[in-house]
Coordinates of C-alpha atoms and ligand atoms in Angstrom, one line a residue:
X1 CA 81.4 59.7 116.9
X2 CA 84.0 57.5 117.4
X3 CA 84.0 53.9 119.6
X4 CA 84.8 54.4 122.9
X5 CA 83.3 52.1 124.6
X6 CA 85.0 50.4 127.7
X7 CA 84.1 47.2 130.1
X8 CA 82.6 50.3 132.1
X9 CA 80.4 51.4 129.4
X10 CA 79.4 48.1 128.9
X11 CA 78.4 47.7 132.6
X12 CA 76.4 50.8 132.5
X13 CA 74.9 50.2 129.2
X14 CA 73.4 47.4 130.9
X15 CA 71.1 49.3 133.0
X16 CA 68.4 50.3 131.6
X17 CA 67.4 53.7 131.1
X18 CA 65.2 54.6 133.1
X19 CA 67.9 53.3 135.9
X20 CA 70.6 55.7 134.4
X21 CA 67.4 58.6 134.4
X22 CA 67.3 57.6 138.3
X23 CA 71.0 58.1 138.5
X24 CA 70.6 61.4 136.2
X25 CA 68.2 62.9 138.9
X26 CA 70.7 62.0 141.8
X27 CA 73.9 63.6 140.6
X28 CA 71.7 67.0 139.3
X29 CA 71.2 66.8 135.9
X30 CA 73.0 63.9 133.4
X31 CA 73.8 60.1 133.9
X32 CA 77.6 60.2 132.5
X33 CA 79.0 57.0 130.9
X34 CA 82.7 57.8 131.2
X35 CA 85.8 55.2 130.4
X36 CA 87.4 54.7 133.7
X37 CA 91.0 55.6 134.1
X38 CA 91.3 58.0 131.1
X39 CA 92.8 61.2 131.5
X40 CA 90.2 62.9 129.1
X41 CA 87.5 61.9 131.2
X42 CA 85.6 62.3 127.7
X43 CA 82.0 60.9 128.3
X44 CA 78.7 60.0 126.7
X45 CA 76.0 61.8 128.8
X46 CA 72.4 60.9 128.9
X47 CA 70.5 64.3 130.1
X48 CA 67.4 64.9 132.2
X49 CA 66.6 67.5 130.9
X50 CA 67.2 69.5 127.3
X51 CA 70.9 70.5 127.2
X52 CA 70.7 72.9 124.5
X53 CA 68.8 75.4 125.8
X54 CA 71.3 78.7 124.9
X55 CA 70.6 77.6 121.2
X56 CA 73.3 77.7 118.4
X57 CA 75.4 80.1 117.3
X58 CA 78.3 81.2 114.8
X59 CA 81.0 83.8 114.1
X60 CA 83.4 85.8 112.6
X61 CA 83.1 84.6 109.2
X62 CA 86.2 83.9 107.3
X63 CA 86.5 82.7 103.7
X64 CA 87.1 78.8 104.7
X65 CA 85.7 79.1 108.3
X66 CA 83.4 79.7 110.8
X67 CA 83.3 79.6 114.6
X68 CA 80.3 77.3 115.3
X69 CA 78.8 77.2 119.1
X70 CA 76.5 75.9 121.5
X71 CA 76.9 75.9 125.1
X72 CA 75.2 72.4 127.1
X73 CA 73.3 74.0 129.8
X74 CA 70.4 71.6 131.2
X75 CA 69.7 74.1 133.9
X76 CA 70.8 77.3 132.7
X77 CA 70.0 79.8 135.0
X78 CA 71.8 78.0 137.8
X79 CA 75.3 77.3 136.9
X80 CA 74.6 75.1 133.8
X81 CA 73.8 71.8 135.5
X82 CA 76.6 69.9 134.5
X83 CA 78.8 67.0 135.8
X84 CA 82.0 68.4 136.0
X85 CA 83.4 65.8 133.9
X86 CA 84.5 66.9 130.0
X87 CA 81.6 65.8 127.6
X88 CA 81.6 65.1 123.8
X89 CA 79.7 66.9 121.4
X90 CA 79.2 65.7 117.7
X91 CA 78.7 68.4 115.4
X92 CA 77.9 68.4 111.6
X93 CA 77.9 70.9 109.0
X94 CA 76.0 71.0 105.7
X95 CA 75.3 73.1 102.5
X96 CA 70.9 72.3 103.1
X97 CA 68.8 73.0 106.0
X98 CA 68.2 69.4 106.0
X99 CA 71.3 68.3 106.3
X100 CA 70.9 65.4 103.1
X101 CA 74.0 67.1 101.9
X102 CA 76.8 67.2 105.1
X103 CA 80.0 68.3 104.3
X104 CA 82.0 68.2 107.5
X105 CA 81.7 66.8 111.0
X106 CA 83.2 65.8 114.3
X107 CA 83.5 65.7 117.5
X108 CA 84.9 68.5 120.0
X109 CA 85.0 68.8 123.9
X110 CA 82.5 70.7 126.4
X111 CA 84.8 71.1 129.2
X112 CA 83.9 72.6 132.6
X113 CA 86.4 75.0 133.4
X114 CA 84.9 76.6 130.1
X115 CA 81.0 76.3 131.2
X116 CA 80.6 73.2 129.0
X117 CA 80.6 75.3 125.6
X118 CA 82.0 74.3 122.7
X119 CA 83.8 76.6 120.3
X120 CA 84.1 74.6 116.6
X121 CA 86.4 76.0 113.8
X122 CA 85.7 73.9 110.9
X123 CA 88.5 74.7 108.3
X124 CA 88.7 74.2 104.5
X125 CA 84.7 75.4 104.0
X126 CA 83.6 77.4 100.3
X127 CA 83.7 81.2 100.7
X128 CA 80.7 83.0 100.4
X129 CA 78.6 80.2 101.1
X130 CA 75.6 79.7 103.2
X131 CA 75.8 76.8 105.7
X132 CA 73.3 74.7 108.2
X133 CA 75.2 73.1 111.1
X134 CA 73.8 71.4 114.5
X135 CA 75.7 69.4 117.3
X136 CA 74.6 66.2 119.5
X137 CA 75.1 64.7 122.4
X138 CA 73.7 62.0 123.9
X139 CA 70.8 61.6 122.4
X140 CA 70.2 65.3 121.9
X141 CA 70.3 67.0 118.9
X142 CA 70.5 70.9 119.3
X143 CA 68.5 73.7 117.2
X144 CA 69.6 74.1 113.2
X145 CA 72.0 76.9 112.4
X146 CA 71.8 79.1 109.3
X147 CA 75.8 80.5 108.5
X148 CA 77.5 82.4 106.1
X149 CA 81.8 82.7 105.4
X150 CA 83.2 85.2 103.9
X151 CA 84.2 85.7 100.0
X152 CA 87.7 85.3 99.4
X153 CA 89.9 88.0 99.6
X154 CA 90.4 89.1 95.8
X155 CA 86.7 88.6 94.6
X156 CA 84.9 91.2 93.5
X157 CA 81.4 91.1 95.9
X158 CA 78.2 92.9 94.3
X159 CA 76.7 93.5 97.7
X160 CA 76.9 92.6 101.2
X161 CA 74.4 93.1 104.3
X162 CA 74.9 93.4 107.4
X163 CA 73.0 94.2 110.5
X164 CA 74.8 96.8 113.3
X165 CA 73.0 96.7 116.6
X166 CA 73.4 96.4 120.3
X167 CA 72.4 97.4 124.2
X168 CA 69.7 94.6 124.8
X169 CA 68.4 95.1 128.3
X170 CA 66.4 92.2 129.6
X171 CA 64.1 93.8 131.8
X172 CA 63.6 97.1 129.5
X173 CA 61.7 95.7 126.9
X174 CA 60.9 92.6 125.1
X175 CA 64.0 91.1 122.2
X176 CA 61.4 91.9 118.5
X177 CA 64.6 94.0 117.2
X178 CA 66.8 90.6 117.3
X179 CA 63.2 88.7 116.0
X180 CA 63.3 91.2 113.4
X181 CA 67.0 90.6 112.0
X182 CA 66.5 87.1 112.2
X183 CA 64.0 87.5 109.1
X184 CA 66.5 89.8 107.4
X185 CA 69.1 86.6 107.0
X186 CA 72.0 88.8 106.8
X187 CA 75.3 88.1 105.9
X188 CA 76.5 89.1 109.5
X189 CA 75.2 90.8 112.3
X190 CA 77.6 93.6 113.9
X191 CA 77.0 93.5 117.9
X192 CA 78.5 96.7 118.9
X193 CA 78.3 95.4 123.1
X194 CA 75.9 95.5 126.4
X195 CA 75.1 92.0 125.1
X196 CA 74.2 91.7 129.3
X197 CA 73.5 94.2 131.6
X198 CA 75.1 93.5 135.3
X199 CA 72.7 95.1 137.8
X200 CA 70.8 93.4 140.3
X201 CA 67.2 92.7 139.5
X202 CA 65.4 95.9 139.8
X203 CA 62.6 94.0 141.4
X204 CA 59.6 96.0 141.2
X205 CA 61.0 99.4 141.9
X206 CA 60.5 100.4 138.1
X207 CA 56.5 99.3 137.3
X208 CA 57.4 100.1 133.4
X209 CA 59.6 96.9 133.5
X210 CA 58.3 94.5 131.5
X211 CA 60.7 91.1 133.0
X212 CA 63.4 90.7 136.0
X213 CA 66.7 89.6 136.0
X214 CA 67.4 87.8 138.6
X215 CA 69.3 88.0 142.0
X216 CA 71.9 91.0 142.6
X217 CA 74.9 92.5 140.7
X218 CA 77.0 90.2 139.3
X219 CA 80.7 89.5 140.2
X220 CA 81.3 85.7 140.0
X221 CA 82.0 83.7 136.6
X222 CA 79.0 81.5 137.5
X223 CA 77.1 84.9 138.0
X224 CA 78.1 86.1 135.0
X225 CA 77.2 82.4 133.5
X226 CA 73.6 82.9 134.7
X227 CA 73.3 86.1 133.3
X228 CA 73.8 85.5 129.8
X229 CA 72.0 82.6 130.1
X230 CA 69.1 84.5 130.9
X231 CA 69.5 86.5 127.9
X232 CA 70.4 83.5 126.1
X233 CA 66.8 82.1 127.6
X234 CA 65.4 84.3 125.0
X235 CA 63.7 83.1 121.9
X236 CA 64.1 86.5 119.7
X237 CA 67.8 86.4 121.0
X238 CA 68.6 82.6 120.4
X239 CA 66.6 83.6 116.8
X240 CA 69.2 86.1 115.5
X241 CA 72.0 84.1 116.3
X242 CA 70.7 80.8 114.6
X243 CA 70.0 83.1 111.4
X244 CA 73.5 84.5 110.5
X245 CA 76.9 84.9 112.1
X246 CA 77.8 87.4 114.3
X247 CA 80.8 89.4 115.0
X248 CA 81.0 90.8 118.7
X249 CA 82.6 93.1 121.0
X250 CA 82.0 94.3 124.1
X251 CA 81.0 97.7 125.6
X252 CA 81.0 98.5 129.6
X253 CA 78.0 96.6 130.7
X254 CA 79.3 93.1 130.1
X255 CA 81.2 93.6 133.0
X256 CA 80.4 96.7 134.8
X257 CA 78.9 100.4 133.8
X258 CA 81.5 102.7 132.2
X259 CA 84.5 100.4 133.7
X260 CA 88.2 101.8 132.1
X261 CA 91.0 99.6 131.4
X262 CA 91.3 98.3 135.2
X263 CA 89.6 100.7 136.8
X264 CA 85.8 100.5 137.6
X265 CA 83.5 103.6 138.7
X266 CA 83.4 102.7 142.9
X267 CA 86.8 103.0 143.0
X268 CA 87.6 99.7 143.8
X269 CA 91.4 98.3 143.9
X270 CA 92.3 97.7 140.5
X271 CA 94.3 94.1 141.6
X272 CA 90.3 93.4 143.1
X273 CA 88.5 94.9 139.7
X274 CA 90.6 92.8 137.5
X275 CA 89.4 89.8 139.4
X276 CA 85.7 90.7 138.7
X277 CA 86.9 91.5 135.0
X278 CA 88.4 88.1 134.7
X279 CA 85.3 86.3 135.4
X280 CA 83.5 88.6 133.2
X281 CA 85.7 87.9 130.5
X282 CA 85.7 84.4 130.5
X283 CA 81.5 84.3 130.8
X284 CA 81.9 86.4 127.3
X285 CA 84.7 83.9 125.5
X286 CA 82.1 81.0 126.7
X287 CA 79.5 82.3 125.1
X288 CA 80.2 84.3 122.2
X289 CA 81.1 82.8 118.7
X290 CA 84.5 83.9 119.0
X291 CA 87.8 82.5 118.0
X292 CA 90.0 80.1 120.4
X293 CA 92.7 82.9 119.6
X294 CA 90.6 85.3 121.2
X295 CA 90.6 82.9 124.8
X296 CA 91.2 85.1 127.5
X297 CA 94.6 84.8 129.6
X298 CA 93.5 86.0 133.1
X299 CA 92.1 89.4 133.1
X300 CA 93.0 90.0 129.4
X301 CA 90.9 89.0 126.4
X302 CA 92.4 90.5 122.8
X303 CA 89.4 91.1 121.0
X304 CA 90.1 93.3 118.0
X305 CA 90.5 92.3 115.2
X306 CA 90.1 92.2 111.0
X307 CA 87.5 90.5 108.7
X308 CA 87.8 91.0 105.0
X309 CA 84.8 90.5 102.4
X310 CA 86.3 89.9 99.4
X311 CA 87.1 93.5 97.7
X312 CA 84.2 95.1 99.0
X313 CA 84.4 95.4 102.8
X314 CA 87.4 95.9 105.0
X315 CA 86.2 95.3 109.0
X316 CA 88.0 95.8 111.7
X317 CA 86.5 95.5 115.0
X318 CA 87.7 97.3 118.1
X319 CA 88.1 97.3 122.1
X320 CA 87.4 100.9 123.8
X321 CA 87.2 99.5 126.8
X322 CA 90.2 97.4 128.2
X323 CA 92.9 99.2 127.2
X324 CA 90.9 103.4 128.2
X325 CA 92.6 105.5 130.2
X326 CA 90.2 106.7 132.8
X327 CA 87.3 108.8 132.3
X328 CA 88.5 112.9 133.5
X329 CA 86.4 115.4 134.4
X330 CA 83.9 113.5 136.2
X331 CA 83.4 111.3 133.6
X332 CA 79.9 111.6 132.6
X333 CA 79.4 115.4 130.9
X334 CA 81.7 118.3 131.2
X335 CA 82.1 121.8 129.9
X336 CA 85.5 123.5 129.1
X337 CA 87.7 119.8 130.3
X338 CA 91.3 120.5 129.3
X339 CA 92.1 116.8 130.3
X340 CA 90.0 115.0 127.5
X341 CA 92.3 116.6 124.9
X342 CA 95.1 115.4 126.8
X343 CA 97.5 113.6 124.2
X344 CA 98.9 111.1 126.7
X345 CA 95.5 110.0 127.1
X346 CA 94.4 107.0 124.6
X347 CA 90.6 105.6 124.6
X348 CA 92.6 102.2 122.3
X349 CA 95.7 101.7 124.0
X350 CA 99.2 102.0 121.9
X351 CA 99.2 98.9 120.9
X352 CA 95.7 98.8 119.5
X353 CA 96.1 101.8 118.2
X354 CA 99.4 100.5 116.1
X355 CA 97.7 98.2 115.1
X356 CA 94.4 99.8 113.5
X357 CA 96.6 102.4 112.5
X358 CA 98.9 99.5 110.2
X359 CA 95.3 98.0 109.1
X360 CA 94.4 101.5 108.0
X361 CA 97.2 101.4 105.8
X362 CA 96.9 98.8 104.0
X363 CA 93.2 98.6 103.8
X364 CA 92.6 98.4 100.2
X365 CA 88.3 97.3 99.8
X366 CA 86.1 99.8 98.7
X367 CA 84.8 100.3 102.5
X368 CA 87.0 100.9 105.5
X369 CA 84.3 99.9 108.0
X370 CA 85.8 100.2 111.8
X371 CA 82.9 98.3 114.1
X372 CA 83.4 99.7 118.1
X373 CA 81.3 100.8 120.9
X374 CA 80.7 104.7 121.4
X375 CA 80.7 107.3 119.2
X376 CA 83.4 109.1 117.3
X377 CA 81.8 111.6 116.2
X378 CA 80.7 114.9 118.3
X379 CA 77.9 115.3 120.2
X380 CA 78.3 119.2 121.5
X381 CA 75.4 119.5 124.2
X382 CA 76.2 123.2 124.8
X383 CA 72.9 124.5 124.6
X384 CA 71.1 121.6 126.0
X385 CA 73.5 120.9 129.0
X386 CA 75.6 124.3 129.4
X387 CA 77.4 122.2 132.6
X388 CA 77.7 119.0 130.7
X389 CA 78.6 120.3 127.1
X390 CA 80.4 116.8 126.2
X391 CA 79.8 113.3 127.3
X392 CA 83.3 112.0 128.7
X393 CA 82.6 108.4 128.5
X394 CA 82.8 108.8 124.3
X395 CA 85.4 109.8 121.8
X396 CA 83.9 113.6 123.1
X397 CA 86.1 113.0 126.2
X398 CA 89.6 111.3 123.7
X399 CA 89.6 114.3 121.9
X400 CA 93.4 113.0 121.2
X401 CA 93.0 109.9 120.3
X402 CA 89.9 111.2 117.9
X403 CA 92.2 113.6 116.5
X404 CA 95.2 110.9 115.9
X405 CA 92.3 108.3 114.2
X406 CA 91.1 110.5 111.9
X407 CA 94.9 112.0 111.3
X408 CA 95.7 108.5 109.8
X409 CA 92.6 107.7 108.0
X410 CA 93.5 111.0 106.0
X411 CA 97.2 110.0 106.2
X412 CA 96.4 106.8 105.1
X413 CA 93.6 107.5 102.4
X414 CA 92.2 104.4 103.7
X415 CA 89.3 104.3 100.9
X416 CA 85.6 105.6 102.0
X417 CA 86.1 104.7 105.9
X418 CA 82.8 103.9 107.6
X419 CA 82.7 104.1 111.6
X420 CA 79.3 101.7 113.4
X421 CA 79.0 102.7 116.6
X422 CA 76.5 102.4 119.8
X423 CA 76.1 102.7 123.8
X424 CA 74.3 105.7 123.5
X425 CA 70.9 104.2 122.8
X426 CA 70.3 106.6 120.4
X427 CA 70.5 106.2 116.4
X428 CA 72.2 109.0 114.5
X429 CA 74.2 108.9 111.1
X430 CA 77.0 111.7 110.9
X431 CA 79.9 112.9 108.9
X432 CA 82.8 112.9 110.6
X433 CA 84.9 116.2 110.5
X434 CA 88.4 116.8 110.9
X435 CA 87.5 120.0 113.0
X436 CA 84.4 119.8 114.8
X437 CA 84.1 123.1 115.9
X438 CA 84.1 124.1 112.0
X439 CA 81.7 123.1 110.0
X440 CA 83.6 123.5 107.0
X441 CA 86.1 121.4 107.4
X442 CA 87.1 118.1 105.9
X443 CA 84.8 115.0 106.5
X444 CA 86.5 112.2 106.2
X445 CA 84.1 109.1 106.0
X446 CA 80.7 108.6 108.0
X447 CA 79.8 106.8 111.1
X448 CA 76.3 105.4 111.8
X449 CA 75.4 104.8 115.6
X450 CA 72.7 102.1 116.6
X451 CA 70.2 102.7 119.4
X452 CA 69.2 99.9 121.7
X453 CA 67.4 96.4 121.1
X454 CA 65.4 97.6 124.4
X455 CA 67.6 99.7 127.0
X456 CA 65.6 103.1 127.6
X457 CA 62.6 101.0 127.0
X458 CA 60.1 102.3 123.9
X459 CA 61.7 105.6 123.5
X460 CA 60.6 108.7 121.0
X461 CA 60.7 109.8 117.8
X462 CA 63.7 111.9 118.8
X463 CA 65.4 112.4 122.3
X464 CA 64.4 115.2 124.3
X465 CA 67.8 117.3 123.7
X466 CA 67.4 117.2 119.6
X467 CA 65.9 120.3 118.8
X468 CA 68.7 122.1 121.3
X469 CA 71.5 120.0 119.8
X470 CA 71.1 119.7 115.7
X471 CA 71.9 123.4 115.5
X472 CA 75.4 122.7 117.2
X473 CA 75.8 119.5 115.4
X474 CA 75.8 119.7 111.8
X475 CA 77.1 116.9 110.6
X476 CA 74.3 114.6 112.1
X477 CA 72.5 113.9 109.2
X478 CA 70.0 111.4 111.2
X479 CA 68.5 110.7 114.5
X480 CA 65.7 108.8 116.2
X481 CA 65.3 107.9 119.5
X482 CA 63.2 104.4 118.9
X483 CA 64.5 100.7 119.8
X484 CA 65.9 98.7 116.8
X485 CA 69.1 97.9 114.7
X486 CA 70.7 99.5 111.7
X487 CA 70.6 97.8 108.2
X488 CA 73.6 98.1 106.0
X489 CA 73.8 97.0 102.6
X490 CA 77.1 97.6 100.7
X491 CA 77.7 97.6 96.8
X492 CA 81.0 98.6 94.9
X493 CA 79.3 102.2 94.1
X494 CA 77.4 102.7 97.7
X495 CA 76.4 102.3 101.3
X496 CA 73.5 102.5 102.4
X497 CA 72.2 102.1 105.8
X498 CA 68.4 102.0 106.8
X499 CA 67.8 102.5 110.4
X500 CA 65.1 100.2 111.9
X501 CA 62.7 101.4 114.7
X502 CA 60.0 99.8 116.7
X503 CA 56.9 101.5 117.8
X504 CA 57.2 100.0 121.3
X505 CA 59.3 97.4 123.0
X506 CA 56.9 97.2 126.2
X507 CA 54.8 94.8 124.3
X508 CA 55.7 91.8 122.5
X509 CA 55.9 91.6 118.6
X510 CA 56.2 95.7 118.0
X511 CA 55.8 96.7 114.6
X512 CA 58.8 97.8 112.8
X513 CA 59.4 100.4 109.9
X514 CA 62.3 101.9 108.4
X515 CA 62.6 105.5 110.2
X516 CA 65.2 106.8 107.8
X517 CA 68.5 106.2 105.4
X518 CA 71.4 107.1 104.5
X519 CA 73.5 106.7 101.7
X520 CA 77.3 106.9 100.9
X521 CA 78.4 107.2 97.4
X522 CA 81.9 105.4 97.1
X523 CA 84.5 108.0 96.2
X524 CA 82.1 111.0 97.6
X525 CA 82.7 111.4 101.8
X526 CA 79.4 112.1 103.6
X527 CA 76.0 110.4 103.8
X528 CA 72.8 112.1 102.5
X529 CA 69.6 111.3 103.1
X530 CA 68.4 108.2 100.8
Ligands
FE2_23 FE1 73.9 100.3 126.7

């Protein structure tokens, strides 16, 4: 770190620590040794308690970079306990575990209008090459990382695995899913959204709840703040993200159920939701690996985007929920709802939707994976739900937009396109069809949907409607209604995705198994059954 010592330092260098402790306890949480006069305000902190107690984290992989984070939170579930002054933090990345071998450091800022994290974007790193990294300050040195970039563009990849998963409620069940893909050591992990949930602490209503959050519904940033911390507070959770980079979106719950565009579901002035959503959105920027491109402005945060691994995998990632049009027809399930298929009605917004529909077209890897938050493909509840036949919070109720997506993927031939989905806390693999209600018509590519890391606690083999529904549905291939995370593994000739269960998430350390696969042969649409 570099010198930046001032007669001020040196005055309260001269106390001794366990003064500086005393101090420490007196302002909250950290004695701060700052240079007085300087506009940075950049300061050497000595901490009470542990500041690193969100863990580590990195993202989006690129070929020479990736976003390294850590968030300094001595007290995390109540605001972060940090002077509100900015704070260095050292960082150091290295090619071994034990860091003998570092190959880049430095120093960034953990400023408070950002919650004290700290967003690194270490440049000029070897692709496809795994990396250790860690940051300091003070005397603190925070957990190891394990990261991964990307392969450069042009070179050919023999196989690359990623993990797809998402919808980790706290209280539901207990975080073994993320344990689980921490031992995997994938190449990145796919979070498909509902990171948080926002509700108030169900506080004993629900006996089957096996932890609480904590206080009511959340609106504030420093509500949100608390809330992912206390996801963060996690060990499984704080384990995935120390084992491999992740790439995240959003879905509805990390700001409020089933919210569209600026609209949430009470009704509430839009000019007063967007508020609420601003917060939201900054709580996620602070703690997700993401880009400093990505930095919200206001109530807006651009998070799609494009990842490329080498000639093998194309990823783009969208946003279904910022730019929706609002849910019709009641918005949960409806039978015979003219509105969905409403052309003037977008679930990606135009300019989204330009801009997938421009990557589509020049998508040139073997895969064409698309990573968003609900399902695509159609889930025709007639016979289960005569009322409700389709679920208008999905693709089921953008029949449009569904139509003009896969329209240009045909259009496009963007090669063997591959769709991850979630939200529905359910897993399924499925063809996608051109024409849902005929069976015979084109599929062009696959999707496969993860179920929860714990939301519908342990679950069942299969969900209650499956037996009414597979008849309707065809081109689902795979279901199961367990807890756990989908597997991917992609080679030049296949993809193959194994879709991880747990026997129960109600008890700690659940035992996992492999509940079923799918495979894609390159050049051949459809999955079959591994
Ligand atoms: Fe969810």
């Amino acid at each position: 770190m570099p010198d930046r010592t001032t007669p001020y330092d040196r005055l309260l260098g001269a106390l001794t620590r366990r003064q500086l402790l005393n101090i420490a306890w007196k302002v909250g949480a950290a004695a701060v040794v700052s240079p007085l006069g300087s506009s940075t305000a950049v300061a050497q902190p000595i901490f009470r308690t542990y500041p690193f107690t969100l863990g580590v984290a990195s993202g989006d992989p690129w070929p020479d970079s990736v976003v390294l984070w850590t968030r300094l939170a001595p007290e995390p579930l109540d605001g972060g306990g940090m002077p509100m002054v900015n704070i260095e933090v050292g960082w150091e990345v290295a090619s071994d575990r034990a860091f003998t071998s570092v190959v880049q450091k430095g120093v960034a800022i953990a400023r408070p209008e950002l919650g004290h994290s700290v967003h690194v974007e270490p440049k000029g790193l070897a692709p496809e090459r795994e990396y250790f990294y860690r940051f300091r300050a003070g005397g603190e040195v925070s957990p190891t990382g394990r990261t991964k970039t990307a392969p450069t563009e042009g070179a050919r990849v023999d196989q690359l695995r990623f993990a797809v998963c998402g919808c980790s409620h706290f209280e539901a069940g207990y975080f073994t899913a993320y344990r689980r893909m921490a031992a995997e050591q994938f190449d990145f992990i796919f979070h498909t959204g509902d990171y948080i949930y926002e509700g108030r602490a169900d506080g004993g209503r629900n006996p089957a709840l096996v932890r609480q959050h904590r206080g009511s519904e959340i609106y504030t940033l420093v509500d949100y703040r608390n809330r992912y911390a206390l996801y963060k507070s996690d060990p499984d959770l704080k384990a995935a993200h120390a084992s491999a980079p992740f790439v995240v979106v959003w879905d509805d719950h990390e700001v409020d159920n089933d919210y569209a565009g600026d609209l949430d579901e009470n009704n509430t002035p839009p000019e007063v939701f967007l508020l609420r959503r601003a917060a939201a959105y900054q709580a996620f920027f602070e703690t997700m690996p993401v880009r400093a491109s990505n930095m919200p402005s206001g109530p807006s945060m651009k998070i799609y985007r494009r990842m490329k691994f080498g000639t093998l995998v194309d990823f783009s990632v969208l946003d279904t929920r910022q730019y929706r049009s609002d849910q019709v027809c009641g918005g949960t399930t409806a039978t015979g709802c003219t509105a969905a298929g409403d052309p003037s009605r977008t679930i990606l917004g135009p300019e989204q939707e330009r801009w997938l529909f421009e990557q589509l077209a020049s998508a040139k890897a073997t895969w064409t994976v698309i990573g968003q938050q609900v399902p695509t493909f159609s889930r025709d509840f007639a016979k289960s739900n005569p009322k409700g036949r389709y679920s208008m919070d999905k693709w089921d109720g953008y029949t449009a937009s569904r139509q003009r997506l896969y329209a240009r993927v045909v259009e496009t031939s963007a090669p063997n396109p591959v769709i991850l989905s979630g939200d529905v806390h359910l897993h399924y693999g499925s063809d996608l069809k051109l024409d849902y209600a005929d069976p015979k018509s084109k599929t062009v590519g696959v999707e496969f949907t993860n179920t929860s890391i714990t939301s519908g606690a342990d679950g069942a083999d299969v969900n209650a409607n499956w037996e009414a529904i597979r008849g309707d549905n065809p081109h689902i291939k795979y279901h199961s209604a367990r807890r756990g995370y989908i597997a991917c593994t992609a080679t030049p000739s296949a993809m193959r995705a194994d879709f991880k269960v747990l026997d129960r998430v109600t008890v700690p350390d659940g035992t996992e198994r492999v509940g079923g696969a799918l495979v894609v042969e390159a050049g051949r649409p459809g999955a079959e059954t591994a």
